[in-house]
Amino acid sequence: MSFVTFEFALLLASVLTLLALVRSTLGRKLILLAASCFFYAYWDWRFLGLLATVTVVDYYVSKFLFATQSARTRRWLLVISLVTNLGFLGFFKYFGFFVDSLNALLVPLGWHLGTLSIILPIGISFYTFETLSYVIDIYRGDARPARSMLDYAIFITFFPRLVAGPIMRPHQFLPQLEHGIQLNWANLAGGAQLFVRGAFKKMVVADNMAIMADQVYAAPHLFSSGTVWLGVLAYSIQILFDFSGYTDMALGVGRMLGFHLPQNFNMPYTAQSITEFWQRWHMSLSSWLRDYVYIAFGGNRRGQFRTYVNLMATMLLGGLWHGASWNFVVWGGLQGAFLALERGFYGGRPTNGPWKSPLTWAKATAVFVLVTVTWVFFRSPSFDATGVVLRKLFFVDPAGLVWPYTWALLAVPLVVLGGFVTRTFALGLPAHATRSSYAVPLIITEALLVCFLSPLNVSPFIYFQF
Amino acid sequence: MVRDPRVFHDRNRRIVRDVARAGALMLLVLAGLEVLLRTCMYSPGITYVVDAELGKVPGAGTVVVWGTEGHGVTHYVANGEIATPYSDGASVVVLGDSHTEAFQVDDNQKFVSIAEQLLRQRGLKMDLHNLGASGATLADYAYIAPFVHRRYDPTLVVVQIEQSDFGDEGFDQRRVNHFILQNNALQLVHIPLLDSGPTAGRWLRRSLALVNYGYFRYEQIHTRQASSDARGEHSIDAHSARPDQTPGIASLELQALRDAYAGVPVIVLVLPEVPKISNHQIVREDRDYVALVQTVLGVANWSVLDPANGFRDLAAQGRLPRGFANTLPGEGHLNTNGHAVVGASLAARIESMTR
């Protein structure tokens, strides 16, 4: 069930009504859990069993982990959790990729392993990282287990962020749940404002950009170099607004239900370095990778060379997390290589300069172009298509169709330069913008623009496939 | 406990002030949107008049701003007639559907205007009358023939058609003009149209671009839903005897048109749907189009204008005849490139027929 459907509106309205009618904490929690299960089952009810298994295993593992003092038992309990979570993730997400890759090596030798068609359970990458962080935090002594199985089940299945994050840590969510579900007008209005802004980002900006990006990536050989550049830039804008639009909607729904979810984006295309980009892009994933992969590998404590290796390995895994394909591996590898290069170049010095300097604008533009070019690996349907797009980008080929897509010509400079100007002059919404006298017209305007400017065919959220 | 009346009074004042501020801000935003829509996207509703002979057409003086596909401003100089650069010379009537009407481009970029200008440059004083109307069918062209003869007394008639003209629309019994197939012959039916008068909704649509555009979006969604439902129905009903699937029906329709314009030379402009992008390639040939041209040639001693070669030359230069900067390339209506090709071909053909 997507956020931008009538069914979801009905579900949200029903949940809010029921929560308003039921006063008991237990009743409200049960309503949340039931709604989350229904939301998930609407895609494919069969995977509810998988979700339930992971929930039960991790709840009891963490309970025993917290109770026992024996290092050996604790290690074994951690292994059980890791094997369960990563086993499911590995099987559903990577088994096909592994077999296909192996077949590519074996077929020339006359062997073939056969293929198995496996459906990817939606949201598995997101909730697996949440269950892992829960168990690892308790193993490290950084967190306490949830008070009850019900609380833990709600933490894992909480429907606003179940399928595409933000990836939450137990300490960010469980205390809010223990504090009780807070329904009030301020949360409802604030949440609605966030939701409509997210819908605008997704349905107006991202979906209009998708029209161009889809055409160019489907047949890059048909278009001239200039058009391919515009298509690639359009995808940069699409992926940001698609995912941050989804996140705003998730945050909005969470807020309406009385929960504060963490921000996932902070103007990433104004980053002055790839390091800063990752501090601003999909922040819940990058902080997760930092805390549970990079630091677990040793971080920067084992010398310069090992730091580079750790950065590379973390980003390779990050790439693979996005999808089981060599394109994502290369994309992750490139990000890791850029991070390592920056580490070598800057050392411990800050990468950021003052925004009023033209050099900063040049640096931020260069980082934006670099990020945009690496998205080519992320978006291309195959390595062949990647090759064609890169050839068109870097070896000027005026032959081909010229398509100066108006929306992309408007959106790319507006988003990028708008971000630069915002940071240069430290612009922000005035404090009174959240007051209802300003917020209500803003919500109505954004809703009108969604109705007027969104293309009729809404494309699926990009991050739902991960 | 006694409530302090000043607190109560202050709170009420604050509420009133907030509501007033929100209302004023909303009005300001709506006014801005209205101006933006009128100039860039979509004009308020077209003022239609029910003409005794032409049917329901945009009235003289109507201006249409169209920005949802391409961008164009269209002016009507008479009921149902779009402005062209000149209004003197030998009369030529151009009939056609939305490709001739061409809201997507400005008046002087429509192929009718381009042809008229080119003819002037070559010393031929011709007055082309653009009677293009969205959704018009061969039944409409056949019905208005007496009116066209009487009002314009044309030396030449141009009829623009394309493959979709031979669908089931011409047989839709809800349309003002439609054909009925009886005993392997076509009968033209006309339902007299009554002016249903103004309603509050129509008045709002004609006054505010915001309301009109909102209605247009609603219709788009509704049509999309209806067509996806209908696709399902058609797949069940695929083998039923629908008139448009009867062999030879295109010839019968063309014969009806030939009879209606019997006394005047006719150029039939057949618009191809190619070149277009299909399956990640540019498709340049279309067998159905070639068959249609052959059918038209077989029906009457008409001059058939086929701009397919001009379109293919365009594609070789990296430009497609259809599609705009704000829509998918190669799809939809003719763009300025397409109009230029068609306009030049039409001028050349008119010149060769009149000299």
PDB file of N, CA and C in Angstrom, chain A residues 352-405:
ATOM      1  N   ASN A 352      34.870  21.553   4.665  1.00  0.00           N
ATOM      2  CA  ASN A 352      33.960  22.647   4.318  1.00  0.00           C
ATOM      3  C   ASN A 352      34.596  24.018   4.411  1.00  0.00           C
ATOM      4  N   GLY A 353      34.265  24.868   3.430  1.00  0.00           N
ATOM      5  CA  GLY A 353      34.719  26.256   3.457  1.00  0.00           C
ATOM      6  C   GLY A 353      33.532  27.170   3.688  1.00  0.00           C
ATOM      7  N   PRO A 354      33.787  28.478   3.835  1.00  0.00           N
ATOM      8  CA  PRO A 354      32.667  29.416   4.041  1.00  0.00           C
ATOM      9  C   PRO A 354      31.835  29.544   2.767  1.00  0.00           C
ATOM     10  N   TRP A 355      30.499  29.608   2.917  1.00  0.00           N
ATOM     11  CA  TRP A 355      29.621  29.598   1.748  1.00  0.00           C
ATOM     12  C   TRP A 355      29.720  30.869   0.909  1.00  0.00           C
ATOM     13  N   LYS A 356      30.198  31.960   1.492  1.00  0.00           N
ATOM     14  CA  LYS A 356      30.257  33.202   0.705  1.00  0.00           C
ATOM     15  C   LYS A 356      31.441  33.217  -0.248  1.00  0.00           C
ATOM     16  N   SER A 357      32.282  32.182  -0.196  1.00  0.00           N
ATOM     17  CA  SER A 357      33.433  32.137  -1.110  1.00  0.00           C
ATOM     18  C   SER A 357      33.045  31.433  -2.413  1.00  0.00           C
ATOM     19  N   PRO A 358      33.461  31.989  -3.570  1.00  0.00           N
ATOM     20  CA  PRO A 358      33.142  31.337  -4.858  1.00  0.00           C
ATOM     21  C   PRO A 358      33.722  29.930  -4.944  1.00  0.00           C
ATOM     22  N   LEU A 359      34.844  29.702  -4.235  1.00  0.00           N
ATOM     23  CA  LEU A 359      35.481  28.376  -4.251  1.00  0.00           C
ATOM     24  C   LEU A 359      34.523  27.320  -3.680  1.00  0.00           C
ATOM     25  N   THR A 360      33.790  27.720  -2.648  1.00  0.00           N
ATOM     26  CA  THR A 360      32.835  26.790  -2.029  1.00  0.00           C
ATOM     27  C   THR A 360      31.753  26.404  -3.027  1.00  0.00           C
ATOM     28  N   TRP A 361      31.264  27.414  -3.766  1.00  0.00           N
ATOM     29  CA  TRP A 361      30.241  27.138  -4.784  1.00  0.00           C
ATOM     30  C   TRP A 361      30.809  26.182  -5.833  1.00  0.00           C
ATOM     31  N   ALA A 362      32.061  26.415  -6.233  1.00  0.00           N
ATOM     32  CA  ALA A 362      32.689  25.557  -7.240  1.00  0.00           C
ATOM     33  C   ALA A 362      32.833  24.136  -6.699  1.00  0.00           C
ATOM     34  N   LYS A 363      33.249  24.030  -5.443  1.00  0.00           N
ATOM     35  CA  LYS A 363      33.417  22.697  -4.839  1.00  0.00           C
ATOM     36  C   LYS A 363      32.083  21.967  -4.760  1.00  0.00           C
ATOM     37  N   ALA A 364      31.053  22.687  -4.310  1.00  0.00           N
ATOM     38  CA  ALA A 364      29.737  22.063  -4.165  1.00  0.00           C
ATOM     39  C   ALA A 364      29.197  21.640  -5.533  1.00  0.00           C
ATOM     40  N   THR A 365      29.466  22.478  -6.567  1.00  0.00           N
ATOM     41  CA  THR A 365      29.006  22.113  -7.919  1.00  0.00           C
ATOM     42  C   THR A 365      29.727  20.853  -8.378  1.00  0.00           C
ATOM     43  N   ALA A 366      31.034  20.803  -8.133  1.00  0.00           N
ATOM     44  CA  ALA A 366      31.816  19.633  -8.557  1.00  0.00           C
ATOM     45  C   ALA A 366      31.317  18.374  -7.854  1.00  0.00           C
ATOM     46  N   VAL A 367      31.008  18.487  -6.560  1.00  0.00           N
ATOM     47  CA  VAL A 367      30.513  17.312  -5.815  1.00  0.00           C
ATOM     48  C   VAL A 367      29.149  16.892  -6.375  1.00  0.00           C
ATOM     49  N   PHE A 368      28.302  17.878  -6.686  1.00  0.00           N
ATOM     50  CA  PHE A 368      26.986  17.545  -7.245  1.00  0.00           C
ATOM     51  C   PHE A 368      27.142  16.796  -8.576  1.00  0.00           C
ATOM     52  N   VAL A 369      28.049  17.291  -9.428  1.00  0.00           N
ATOM     53  CA  VAL A 369      28.242  16.633 -10.735  1.00  0.00           C
ATOM     54  C   VAL A 369      28.787  15.214 -10.530  1.00  0.00           C
ATOM     55  N   LEU A 370      29.729  15.089  -9.590  1.00  0.00           N
ATOM     56  CA  LEU A 370      30.312  13.769  -9.310  1.00  0.00           C
ATOM     57  C   LEU A 370      29.242  12.792  -8.813  1.00  0.00           C
ATOM     58  N   VAL A 371      28.428  13.260  -7.884  1.00  0.00           N
ATOM     59  CA  VAL A 371      27.358  12.407  -7.349  1.00  0.00           C
ATOM     60  C   VAL A 371      26.391  12.034  -8.474  1.00  0.00           C
ATOM     61  N   THR A 372      26.082  13.027  -9.324  1.00  0.00           N
ATOM     62  CA  THR A 372      25.154  12.788 -10.439  1.00  0.00           C
ATOM     63  C   THR A 372      25.706  11.720 -11.378  1.00  0.00           C
ATOM     64  N   VAL A 373      26.983  11.804 -11.671  1.00  0.00           N
ATOM     65  CA  VAL A 373      27.575  10.826 -12.594  1.00  0.00           C
ATOM     66  C   VAL A 373      27.581   9.433 -11.950  1.00  0.00           C
ATOM     67  N   THR A 374      27.818   9.365 -10.649  1.00  0.00           N
ATOM     68  CA  THR A 374      27.816   8.025 -10.023  1.00  0.00           C
ATOM     69  C   THR A 374      26.402   7.445  -9.950  1.00  0.00           C
ATOM     70  N   TRP A 375      25.381   8.331  -9.944  1.00  0.00           N
ATOM     71  CA  TRP A 375      24.004   7.800  -9.982  1.00  0.00           C
ATOM     72  C   TRP A 375      23.770   6.992 -11.246  1.00  0.00           C
ATOM     73  N   VAL A 376      24.563   7.230 -12.297  1.00  0.00           N
ATOM     74  CA  VAL A 376      24.378   6.493 -13.562  1.00  0.00           C
ATOM     75  C   VAL A 376      24.483   4.985 -13.291  1.00  0.00           C
ATOM     76  N   PHE A 377      25.440   4.596 -12.441  1.00  0.00           N
ATOM     77  CA  PHE A 377      25.593   3.169 -12.110  1.00  0.00           C
ATOM     78  C   PHE A 377      24.395   2.680 -11.322  1.00  0.00           C
ATOM     79  N   PHE A 378      23.864   3.553 -10.501  1.00  0.00           N
ATOM     80  CA  PHE A 378      22.746   3.221  -9.620  1.00  0.00           C
ATOM     81  C   PHE A 378      21.471   3.009 -10.425  1.00  0.00           C
ATOM     82  N   ARG A 379      21.276   3.840 -11.451  1.00  0.00           N
ATOM     83  CA  ARG A 379      20.003   3.854 -12.166  1.00  0.00           C
ATOM     84  C   ARG A 379      19.971   2.965 -13.411  1.00  0.00           C
ATOM     85  N   SER A 380      21.127   2.801 -14.060  1.00  0.00           N
ATOM     86  CA  SER A 380      21.129   2.086 -15.344  1.00  0.00           C
ATOM     87  C   SER A 380      20.610   0.670 -15.182  1.00  0.00           C
ATOM     88  N   PRO A 381      19.806   0.217 -16.131  1.00  0.00           N
ATOM     89  CA  PRO A 381      19.270  -1.136 -16.017  1.00  0.00           C
ATOM     90  C   PRO A 381      20.329  -2.218 -16.226  1.00  0.00           C
ATOM     91  N   SER A 382      21.457  -1.874 -16.864  1.00  0.00           N
ATOM     92  CA  SER A 382      22.488  -2.884 -17.114  1.00  0.00           C
ATOM     93  C   SER A 382      23.836  -2.193 -17.288  1.00  0.00           C
ATOM     94  N   PHE A 383      24.883  -3.007 -17.306  1.00  0.00           N
ATOM     95  CA  PHE A 383      26.220  -2.435 -17.534  1.00  0.00           C
ATOM     96  C   PHE A 383      26.331  -1.860 -18.946  1.00  0.00           C
ATOM     97  N   ASP A 384      25.660  -2.508 -19.908  1.00  0.00           N
ATOM     98  CA  ASP A 384      25.703  -2.008 -21.288  1.00  0.00           C
ATOM     99  C   ASP A 384      25.118  -0.599 -21.351  1.00  0.00           C
ATOM    100  N   ALA A 385      23.954  -0.438 -20.698  1.00  0.00           N
ATOM    101  CA  ALA A 385      23.309   0.878 -20.700  1.00  0.00           C
ATOM    102  C   ALA A 385      24.190   1.895 -19.986  1.00  0.00           C
ATOM    103  N   THR A 386      24.851   1.480 -18.909  1.00  0.00           N
ATOM    104  CA  THR A 386      25.769   2.379 -18.189  1.00  0.00           C
ATOM    105  C   THR A 386      26.842   2.884 -19.142  1.00  0.00           C
ATOM    106  N   GLY A 387      27.390   1.937 -19.926  1.00  0.00           N
ATOM    107  CA  GLY A 387      28.453   2.288 -20.872  1.00  0.00           C
ATOM    108  C   GLY A 387      27.966   3.309 -21.887  1.00  0.00           C
ATOM    109  N   VAL A 388      26.756   3.100 -22.401  1.00  0.00           N
ATOM    110  CA  VAL A 388      26.221   4.027 -23.414  1.00  0.00           C
ATOM    111  C   VAL A 388      26.024   5.411 -22.796  1.00  0.00           C
ATOM    112  N   VAL A 389      25.453   5.440 -21.590  1.00  0.00           N
ATOM    113  CA  VAL A 389      25.198   6.739 -20.939  1.00  0.00           C
ATOM    114  C   VAL A 389      26.532   7.457 -20.709  1.00  0.00           C
ATOM    115  N   LEU A 390      27.525   6.749 -20.176  1.00  0.00           N
ATOM    116  CA  LEU A 390      28.811   7.399 -19.883  1.00  0.00           C
ATOM    117  C   LEU A 390      29.489   7.884 -21.164  1.00  0.00           C
ATOM    118  N   ARG A 391      29.384   7.092 -22.234  1.00  0.00           N
ATOM    119  CA  ARG A 391      29.953   7.529 -23.523  1.00  0.00           C
ATOM    120  C   ARG A 391      29.287   8.818 -23.987  1.00  0.00           C
ATOM    121  N   LYS A 392      27.941   8.851 -23.858  1.00  0.00           N
ATOM    122  CA  LYS A 392      27.210  10.051 -24.291  1.00  0.00           C
ATOM    123  C   LYS A 392      27.588  11.248 -23.426  1.00  0.00           C
ATOM    124  N   LEU A 393      27.858  10.983 -22.134  1.00  0.00           N
ATOM    125  CA  LEU A 393      28.172  12.087 -21.221  1.00  0.00           C
ATOM    126  C   LEU A 393      29.555  12.669 -21.506  1.00  0.00           C
ATOM    127  N   PHE A 394      30.505  11.796 -21.761  1.00  0.00           N
ATOM    128  CA  PHE A 394      31.893  12.277 -21.803  1.00  0.00           C
ATOM    129  C   PHE A 394      32.500  12.398 -23.199  1.00  0.00           C
ATOM    130  N   PHE A 395      31.887  11.759 -24.185  1.00  0.00           N
ATOM    131  CA  PHE A 395      32.377  11.928 -25.560  1.00  0.00           C
ATOM    132  C   PHE A 395      31.231  12.575 -26.336  1.00  0.00           C
ATOM    133  N   VAL A 396      31.322  13.890 -26.477  1.00  0.00           N
ATOM    134  CA  VAL A 396      30.183  14.661 -26.993  1.00  0.00           C
ATOM    135  C   VAL A 396      29.680  14.079 -28.312  1.00  0.00           C
ATOM    136  N   ASP A 397      28.405  13.719 -28.293  1.00  0.00           N
ATOM    137  CA  ASP A 397      27.802  13.098 -29.469  1.00  0.00           C
ATOM    138  C   ASP A 397      26.521  13.867 -29.797  1.00  0.00           C
ATOM    139  N   PRO A 398      26.625  14.834 -30.712  1.00  0.00           N
ATOM    140  CA  PRO A 398      25.443  15.642 -31.007  1.00  0.00           C
ATOM    141  C   PRO A 398      24.363  14.860 -31.757  1.00  0.00           C
ATOM    142  N   ALA A 399      24.746  13.698 -32.305  1.00  0.00           N
ATOM    143  CA  ALA A 399      23.738  12.909 -33.024  1.00  0.00           C
ATOM    144  C   ALA A 399      22.722  12.387 -32.020  1.00  0.00           C
ATOM    145  N   GLY A 400      21.511  12.243 -32.469  1.00  0.00           N
ATOM    146  CA  GLY A 400      20.469  11.735 -31.580  1.00  0.00           C
ATOM    147  C   GLY A 400      19.416  12.801 -31.329  1.00  0.00           C
ATOM    148  N   LEU A 401      18.363  12.363 -30.678  1.00  0.00           N
ATOM    149  CA  LEU A 401      17.224  13.269 -30.468  1.00  0.00           C
ATOM    150  C   LEU A 401      17.555  14.326 -29.425  1.00  0.00           C
ATOM    151  N   VAL A 402      17.069  15.523 -29.702  1.00  0.00           N
ATOM    152  CA  VAL A 402      17.247  16.626 -28.752  1.00  0.00           C
ATOM    153  C   VAL A 402      15.912  16.825 -28.035  1.00  0.00           C
ATOM    154  N   TRP A 403      15.941  16.746 -26.713  1.00  0.00           N
ATOM    155  CA  TRP A 403      14.703  16.857 -25.940  1.00  0.00           C
ATOM    156  C   TRP A 403      14.946  17.759 -24.725  1.00  0.00           C
ATOM    157  N   PRO A 404      14.731  19.061 -24.899  1.00  0.00           N
ATOM    158  CA  PRO A 404      14.958  19.981 -23.764  1.00  0.00           C
ATOM    159  C   PRO A 404      13.760  19.974 -22.820  1.00  0.00           C
ATOM    160  N   TYR A 405      13.631  18.941 -22.043  1.00  0.00           N
ATOM    161  CA  TYR A 405      12.454  18.721 -21.191  1.00  0.00           C
ATOM    162  C   TYR A 405      12.279  19.879 -20.198  1.00  0.00           C
TER     163      TYR A 405
END
